[in-house]
Amino acid sequence: MIVEKNVSIRLQDGTELKANVFRPEGGAPVPVLMTHGPYGKDLHFEDGFKPQWDELKRLYPGLDTEGSSGRHLRWEVADPERWVPWGYALVVVDSRGAGESPGKLWVWSPQETRDYAECIEWAGTQPWCSGKVGLLGISYYAMNQWQVAALRPPHLAAICPWEGASDLYRDASHHGGIFGNFFFEFWFPKQILSVQNGHTASPFVDRETEMQMTGELLSREQVEANRVDVIEEFRSHPFEDDWYHARTARLADIEVPLLSAGNWGGMGLHLRGNVEGFLGAGSRQKWLQMHGGTHWESFYLPQYVQMQKRFFDHFLKGEANGWDTQPPVLLEVRHPDHFEPRAEHEWPLARTQWTPLYLDAEALTLSADPVSTESQTTYPAPGRGVEFTSAPMAVASEFTGPVSLVLWVRATSTDMDLFVTLRAYAPDGQEVLFRGATDPQVPVAQGWLRVSHRRTDPARSRPGRPFHTHTEGEPMVPGTDYRVEVEIWPTSIVLPAGYRLAVRVDAQDFEREGATGPRKGSGPFLHTDRSDRPASIFHGENTLLTGGRYDSHLLLPLVPAMRRASDGAEDVATAVRQGYVGRHPERPDSMDALEAGALDDVHDENQGRIKLGLQGPSRAAYRPRSTA
């Protein structure tokens, strides 16, 4: 493998970005996989993110011993020692103002996106490149894939945004209109400013050279003048405006093939964006893959690396490996104790039966039938709110897709923040928890809404996924009733018989009862900015109204039971040809299972409503109401 450090990429304005290039010996042209961003191309994964490295090593001990020494591993970037022998070149670029690249550091800016497009064109015209460039990376290195792909650089041939938000406002900075400051106040100084170009006090050094990795050192005043504070930018743009439009991709302009990989446990960042990016992209050939686990593990685990390889082998090398014939949606459906791989043909699933559970404020229950008696429940703001719980599931029930919560609300203040959490409980009362992207124990799903941001766009809203405009605030009149619909981020859960579902509404970030430590169920995605939630506007008493004319309800994507195409098959090979067969109860040993084909769309027509204990006859199909 040829390794070239600090290769110069000269941009049209004369700025020279620095890149590390890893390519096969021999000089034959090969496709390129590129990342471009501010995390420092010379910062080793273990040096910058030791706890995450240790956990990944525990899950995958062969990370740096089986097929790779791990010498060139970087946070959220592909491993050159694995990809170069497969006939790829990897180009890892320090974005403008980061690491070895001089200039003004301005994350997610239009300038940074234009720089990325120029880097793609530079790589695509190198003599060692076949002319095809793909993008592969996690998080920041996924988010900016959406941005640059919408610019359509000619040599870009395919993208794989792995856990990467596509809507900077809704997916990242303002959940339901509420500023999610806490994560960025940690992330910006630790992961961005620590490796800013010219930084003399960076705590990190390049393992290879044992020297600083931040280029020509500058004075403190010069370094501070050479960056834009993204937190202050977020704070000064509380609505979706032209500033956000310039930093959020026009998804319909994306034409290249894409594989969007999301994490069910990525609530607060990325999860929504991978789904919405898949749906909105103009690409004719696109796939959505959904998994669980930590934010970083799946990207590096062998079965997922093989999936990435099959995708790029097909679109960058032209290999007829069958990738393009598999179903476009590859799910790992969550059960309380394992994942079930399954292929589907669309998202949301066409056979979804949109099923409401109605809130009862007097009994604090969720009911399959409308509640006739009006009632209300009040809780302090800020503070813990109330939880509504269903009867036990009479049969195993799957909920996979987007979720929403319609609420009638009233407040003594002029605004109200709704923090909504979807939870599940085993028959013994223990909560069903999952290893989340950035929290060891997360609930089933979460959603948020600032009531003054309640206006939706009917043309862009769908069942279970209201689309809030977030363009202006409409204050509440104290004591007045309002009907709102809260978007709860996509989820997947199969609840066995006897399990209960619950929805919780708080006036603060969700915390599990009795939780200790820095992660209490919402990870680092907290909303603690006092200027965004001033007491004069948000403190008071919040009231939820249910029953009668108050049709407060949880709208769930009930997925009917299906007969597997493999039923009655004589052998596994026949089952694979006919449909989907899983390999492992928790994680597939091979992604072949996800790529084998679709299930027959045959289901039990009697599964049209959630079976909760004793019930009456099934009701007519759910019909949504528009939200004013």
mmCIF file of N, CA, C and O in Angstrom, residues 39 45 49 52 55-56 59 75-76 137-143 161-165 183 187 191 261-263 265-267 269-271 274 291-300 435-439 525 587:
data_model
loop_
_atom_site.group_PDB
_atom_site.id
_atom_site.type_symbol
_atom_site.label_atom_id
_atom_site.label_comp_id
_atom_site.label_asym_id
_atom_site.label_seq_id
_atom_site.Cartn_x
_atom_site.Cartn_y
_atom_site.Cartn_z
ATOM 1 N N TYR A 39 -12.312 16.602 11.731
ATOM 2 C CA TYR A 39 -11.917 15.830 12.906
ATOM 3 C C TYR A 39 -10.423 15.534 12.988
ATOM 4 O O TYR A 39 -9.974 14.939 13.955
ATOM 5 N N PHE A 45 -7.869 6.932 16.025
ATOM 6 C CA PHE A 45 -9.132 6.622 16.700
ATOM 7 C C PHE A 45 -8.918 6.455 18.206
ATOM 8 O O PHE A 45 -9.610 7.094 19.031
ATOM 9 N N PHE A 49 -10.548 9.004 20.968
ATOM 10 C CA PHE A 49 -11.817 8.466 21.458
ATOM 11 C C PHE A 49 -11.581 7.130 22.156
ATOM 12 O O PHE A 49 -12.082 6.087 21.731
ATOM 13 N N GLN A 52 -14.630 4.833 23.318
ATOM 14 C CA GLN A 52 -15.301 4.227 22.177
ATOM 15 C C GLN A 52 -14.425 3.141 21.542
ATOM 16 O O GLN A 52 -14.921 2.096 21.114
ATOM 17 N N GLU A 55 -14.638 0.002 23.710
ATOM 18 C CA GLU A 55 -15.896 -0.722 23.536
ATOM 19 C C GLU A 55 -15.929 -1.444 22.193
ATOM 20 O O GLU A 55 -16.389 -2.587 22.095
ATOM 21 N N LEU A 56 -15.431 -0.778 21.146
ATOM 22 C CA LEU A 56 -15.392 -1.416 19.843
ATOM 23 C C LEU A 56 -14.471 -2.636 19.858
ATOM 24 O O LEU A 56 -14.790 -3.682 19.276
ATOM 25 N N LEU A 59 -16.279 -5.503 21.388
ATOM 26 C CA LEU A 59 -17.242 -6.101 20.476
ATOM 27 C C LEU A 59 -16.562 -6.823 19.313
ATOM 28 O O LEU A 59 -17.077 -7.828 18.818
ATOM 29 N N TRP A 75 -11.324 8.021 13.562
ATOM 30 C CA TRP A 75 -12.699 8.095 14.050
ATOM 31 C C TRP A 75 -13.670 8.306 12.888
ATOM 32 O O TRP A 75 -13.560 9.275 12.142
ATOM 33 N N GLU A 76 -14.573 7.355 12.720
ATOM 34 C CA GLU A 76 -15.681 7.461 11.768
ATOM 35 C C GLU A 76 -15.250 7.467 10.310
ATOM 36 O O GLU A 76 -15.963 7.950 9.431
ATOM 37 N N GLY A 137 -18.543 7.343 5.229
ATOM 38 C CA GLY A 137 -18.148 7.803 6.562
ATOM 39 C C GLY A 137 -19.359 7.913 7.469
ATOM 40 O O GLY A 137 -20.511 7.828 7.030
ATOM 41 N N ILE A 138 -19.082 8.098 8.771
ATOM 42 C CA ILE A 138 -20.139 8.180 9.782
ATOM 43 C C ILE A 138 -20.320 9.636 10.219
ATOM 44 O O ILE A 138 -19.388 10.442 10.202
ATOM 45 N N SER A 139 -21.521 9.951 10.674
ATOM 46 C CA SER A 139 -21.815 11.172 11.407
ATOM 47 C C SER A 139 -21.506 12.412 10.567
ATOM 48 O O SER A 139 -22.142 12.628 9.544
ATOM 49 N N TYR A 140 -20.549 13.242 11.000
ATOM 50 C CA TYR A 140 -20.211 14.433 10.209
ATOM 51 C C TYR A 140 -19.843 14.030 8.789
ATOM 52 O O TYR A 140 -20.229 14.693 7.813
ATOM 53 N N TYR A 141 -19.078 12.917 8.677
ATOM 54 C CA TYR A 141 -18.640 12.443 7.367
ATOM 55 C C TYR A 141 -19.774 11.799 6.574
ATOM 56 O O TYR A 141 -19.578 11.405 5.423
ATOM 57 N N ALA A 142 -20.945 11.698 7.186
ATOM 58 C CA ALA A 142 -22.150 11.272 6.478
ATOM 59 C C ALA A 142 -23.036 12.472 6.167
ATOM 60 O O ALA A 142 -23.590 12.598 5.066
ATOM 61 N N MET A 143 -23.155 13.386 7.155
ATOM 62 C CA MET A 143 -23.991 14.574 6.957
ATOM 63 C C MET A 143 -23.554 15.371 5.728
ATOM 64 O O MET A 143 -24.388 15.815 4.924
ATOM 65 N N PRO A 161 -23.920 7.433 3.274
ATOM 66 C CA PRO A 161 -23.971 8.178 4.542
ATOM 67 C C PRO A 161 -24.420 7.259 5.679
ATOM 68 O O PRO A 161 -25.564 6.837 5.734
ATOM 69 N N TRP A 162 -23.500 6.947 6.578
ATOM 70 C CA TRP A 162 -23.733 5.994 7.666
ATOM 71 C C TRP A 162 -24.042 6.788 8.943
ATOM 72 O O TRP A 162 -23.184 7.425 9.510
ATOM 73 N N GLU A 163 -25.303 6.752 9.358
ATOM 74 C CA GLU A 163 -25.760 7.505 10.525
ATOM 75 C C GLU A 163 -25.418 8.984 10.375
ATOM 76 O O GLU A 163 -24.570 9.525 11.076
ATOM 77 N N GLY A 164 -26.107 9.631 9.441
ATOM 78 C CA GLY A 164 -25.829 11.033 9.153
ATOM 79 C C GLY A 164 -27.093 11.833 8.908
ATOM 80 O O GLY A 164 -27.879 11.507 8.002
ATOM 81 N N ALA A 165 -27.309 12.880 9.701
ATOM 82 C CA ALA A 165 -28.472 13.751 9.564
ATOM 83 C C ALA A 165 -28.497 14.398 8.181
ATOM 84 O O ALA A 165 -27.450 14.717 7.615
ATOM 85 N N PHE A 183 -25.344 18.894 23.471
ATOM 86 C CA PHE A 183 -24.401 18.096 22.695
ATOM 87 C C PHE A 183 -23.376 18.989 21.997
ATOM 88 O O PHE A 183 -22.178 18.708 22.025
ATOM 89 N N TRP A 187 -19.416 18.887 21.945
ATOM 90 C CA TRP A 187 -18.797 18.422 20.698
ATOM 91 C C TRP A 187 -17.877 19.469 20.073
ATOM 92 O O TRP A 187 -16.757 19.136 19.652
ATOM 93 N N GLN A 191 -14.173 18.004 19.811
ATOM 94 C CA GLN A 191 -13.884 17.329 18.558
ATOM 95 C C GLN A 191 -13.470 18.267 17.435
ATOM 96 O O GLN A 191 -12.808 17.832 16.487
ATOM 97 N N ALA A 261 -27.618 4.352 5.906
ATOM 98 C CA ALA A 261 -27.661 3.434 7.040
ATOM 99 C C ALA A 261 -27.975 4.200 8.322
ATOM 100 O O ALA A 261 -27.218 5.094 8.711
ATOM 101 N N GLY A 262 -29.091 3.873 8.962
ATOM 102 C CA GLY A 262 -29.516 4.555 10.175
ATOM 103 C C GLY A 262 -29.549 3.637 11.378
ATOM 104 O O GLY A 262 -29.499 2.407 11.253
ATOM 105 N N ASN A 263 -29.659 4.239 12.555
ATOM 106 C CA ASN A 263 -29.613 3.516 13.829
ATOM 107 C C ASN A 263 -30.900 3.784 14.596
ATOM 108 O O ASN A 263 -31.215 4.939 14.910
ATOM 109 N N GLY A 265 -31.457 3.473 17.575
ATOM 110 C CA GLY A 265 -31.128 4.102 18.855
ATOM 111 C C GLY A 265 -30.491 5.462 18.722
ATOM 112 O O GLY A 265 -29.990 6.013 19.703
ATOM 113 N N GLY A 266 -30.517 6.044 17.522
ATOM 114 C CA GLY A 266 -29.871 7.338 17.283
ATOM 115 C C GLY A 266 -30.802 8.514 17.485
ATOM 116 O O GLY A 266 -30.756 9.482 16.709
ATOM 117 N N MET A 267 -31.629 8.462 18.497
ATOM 118 C CA MET A 267 -32.573 9.556 18.748
ATOM 119 C C MET A 267 -31.822 10.807 19.195
ATOM 120 O O MET A 267 -30.967 10.743 20.062
ATOM 121 N N LEU A 269 -30.014 12.649 17.062
ATOM 122 C CA LEU A 269 -29.087 12.988 15.982
ATOM 123 C C LEU A 269 -29.019 11.817 15.003
ATOM 124 O O LEU A 269 -28.859 10.670 15.418
ATOM 125 N N HIS A 270 -29.181 12.108 13.745
ATOM 126 C CA HIS A 270 -28.951 11.209 12.616
ATOM 127 C C HIS A 270 -30.125 10.296 12.249
ATOM 128 O O HIS A 270 -30.442 10.176 11.062
ATOM 129 N N LEU A 271 -30.745 9.596 13.195
ATOM 130 C CA LEU A 271 -31.765 8.600 12.854
ATOM 131 C C LEU A 271 -32.784 9.131 11.852
ATOM 132 O O LEU A 271 -33.019 8.544 10.794
ATOM 133 N N ASN A 274 -31.332 9.847 8.232
ATOM 134 C CA ASN A 274 -31.088 8.742 7.311
ATOM 135 C C ASN A 274 -32.370 8.287 6.627
ATOM 136 O O ASN A 274 -32.377 7.971 5.439
ATOM 137 N N HIS A 291 -30.274 -0.406 11.652
ATOM 138 C CA HIS A 291 -29.652 -1.325 12.587
ATOM 139 C C HIS A 291 -29.723 -0.753 13.997
ATOM 140 O O HIS A 291 -30.280 0.333 14.215
ATOM 141 N N GLY A 292 -29.152 -1.462 14.963
ATOM 142 C CA GLY A 292 -29.082 -0.994 16.337
ATOM 143 C C GLY A 292 -27.641 -0.881 16.792
ATOM 144 O O GLY A 292 -26.708 -0.857 15.985
ATOM 145 N N GLY A 293 -27.437 -0.803 18.108
ATOM 146 C CA GLY A 293 -26.082 -0.735 18.654
ATOM 147 C C GLY A 293 -25.570 0.680 18.789
ATOM 148 O O GLY A 293 -26.300 1.659 18.633
ATOM 149 N N THR A 294 -24.274 0.793 19.074
ATOM 150 C CA THR A 294 -23.670 2.101 19.281
ATOM 151 C C THR A 294 -23.540 2.857 17.956
ATOM 152 O O THR A 294 -23.717 2.294 16.873
ATOM 153 N N HIS A 295 -23.203 4.117 18.076
ATOM 154 C CA HIS A 295 -23.086 4.996 16.912
ATOM 155 C C HIS A 295 -21.958 4.570 15.978
ATOM 156 O O HIS A 295 -21.995 4.856 14.780
ATOM 157 N N TRP A 296 -20.952 3.899 16.501
ATOM 158 C CA TRP A 296 -19.762 3.637 15.704
ATOM 159 C C TRP A 296 -19.529 2.162 15.402
ATOM 160 O O TRP A 296 -18.829 1.825 14.443
ATOM 161 N N GLU A 297 -20.120 1.241 16.158
ATOM 162 C CA GLU A 297 -19.727 -0.162 16.020
ATOM 163 C C GLU A 297 -20.074 -0.758 14.662
ATOM 164 O O GLU A 297 -19.260 -1.440 14.038
ATOM 165 N N SER A 298 -21.320 -0.537 14.182
ATOM 166 C CA SER A 298 -21.740 -1.239 12.967
ATOM 167 C C SER A 298 -20.862 -0.888 11.778
ATOM 168 O O SER A 298 -20.597 -1.735 10.922
ATOM 169 N N PHE A 299 -20.407 0.347 11.719
ATOM 170 C CA PHE A 299 -19.602 0.779 10.582
ATOM 171 C C PHE A 299 -18.349 -0.076 10.408
ATOM 172 O O PHE A 299 -17.885 -0.291 9.285
ATOM 173 N N TYR A 300 -17.799 -0.584 11.518
ATOM 174 C CA TYR A 300 -16.536 -1.312 11.486
ATOM 175 C C TYR A 300 -16.697 -2.829 11.584
ATOM 176 O O TYR A 300 -15.739 -3.556 11.318
ATOM 177 N N ARG A 435 -29.388 -0.737 23.777
ATOM 178 C CA ARG A 435 -28.126 -0.010 23.666
ATOM 179 C C ARG A 435 -28.297 1.022 22.564
ATOM 180 O O ARG A 435 -28.520 0.676 21.412
ATOM 181 N N GLY A 436 -28.262 2.281 22.929
ATOM 182 C CA GLY A 436 -28.467 3.337 21.958
ATOM 183 C C GLY A 436 -27.183 3.777 21.297
ATOM 184 O O GLY A 436 -26.088 3.306 21.629
ATOM 185 N N ALA A 437 -27.300 4.701 20.378
ATOM 186 C CA ALA A 437 -26.134 5.190 19.658
ATOM 187 C C ALA A 437 -25.126 5.839 20.600
ATOM 188 O O ALA A 437 -23.917 5.633 20.473
ATOM 189 N N THR A 438 -25.608 6.624 21.574
ATOM 190 C CA THR A 438 -24.702 7.330 22.486
ATOM 191 C C THR A 438 -25.140 7.204 23.943
ATOM 192 O O THR A 438 -24.666 7.964 24.780
ATOM 193 N N ASP A 439 -26.028 6.284 24.235
ATOM 194 C CA ASP A 439 -26.519 6.074 25.600
ATOM 195 C C ASP A 439 -26.688 4.574 25.801
ATOM 196 O O ASP A 439 -27.282 3.904 24.945
ATOM 197 N N PHE A 525 -28.180 14.499 24.089
ATOM 198 C CA PHE A 525 -29.019 15.381 23.280
ATOM 199 C C PHE A 525 -30.075 16.042 24.162
ATOM 200 O O PHE A 525 -31.268 15.702 24.131
ATOM 201 N N ARG A 587 -27.561 -10.598 15.541
ATOM 202 C CA ARG A 587 -27.023 -9.890 14.393
ATOM 203 C C ARG A 587 -26.729 -10.929 13.323
ATOM 204 O O ARG A 587 -26.218 -11.999 13.632
#
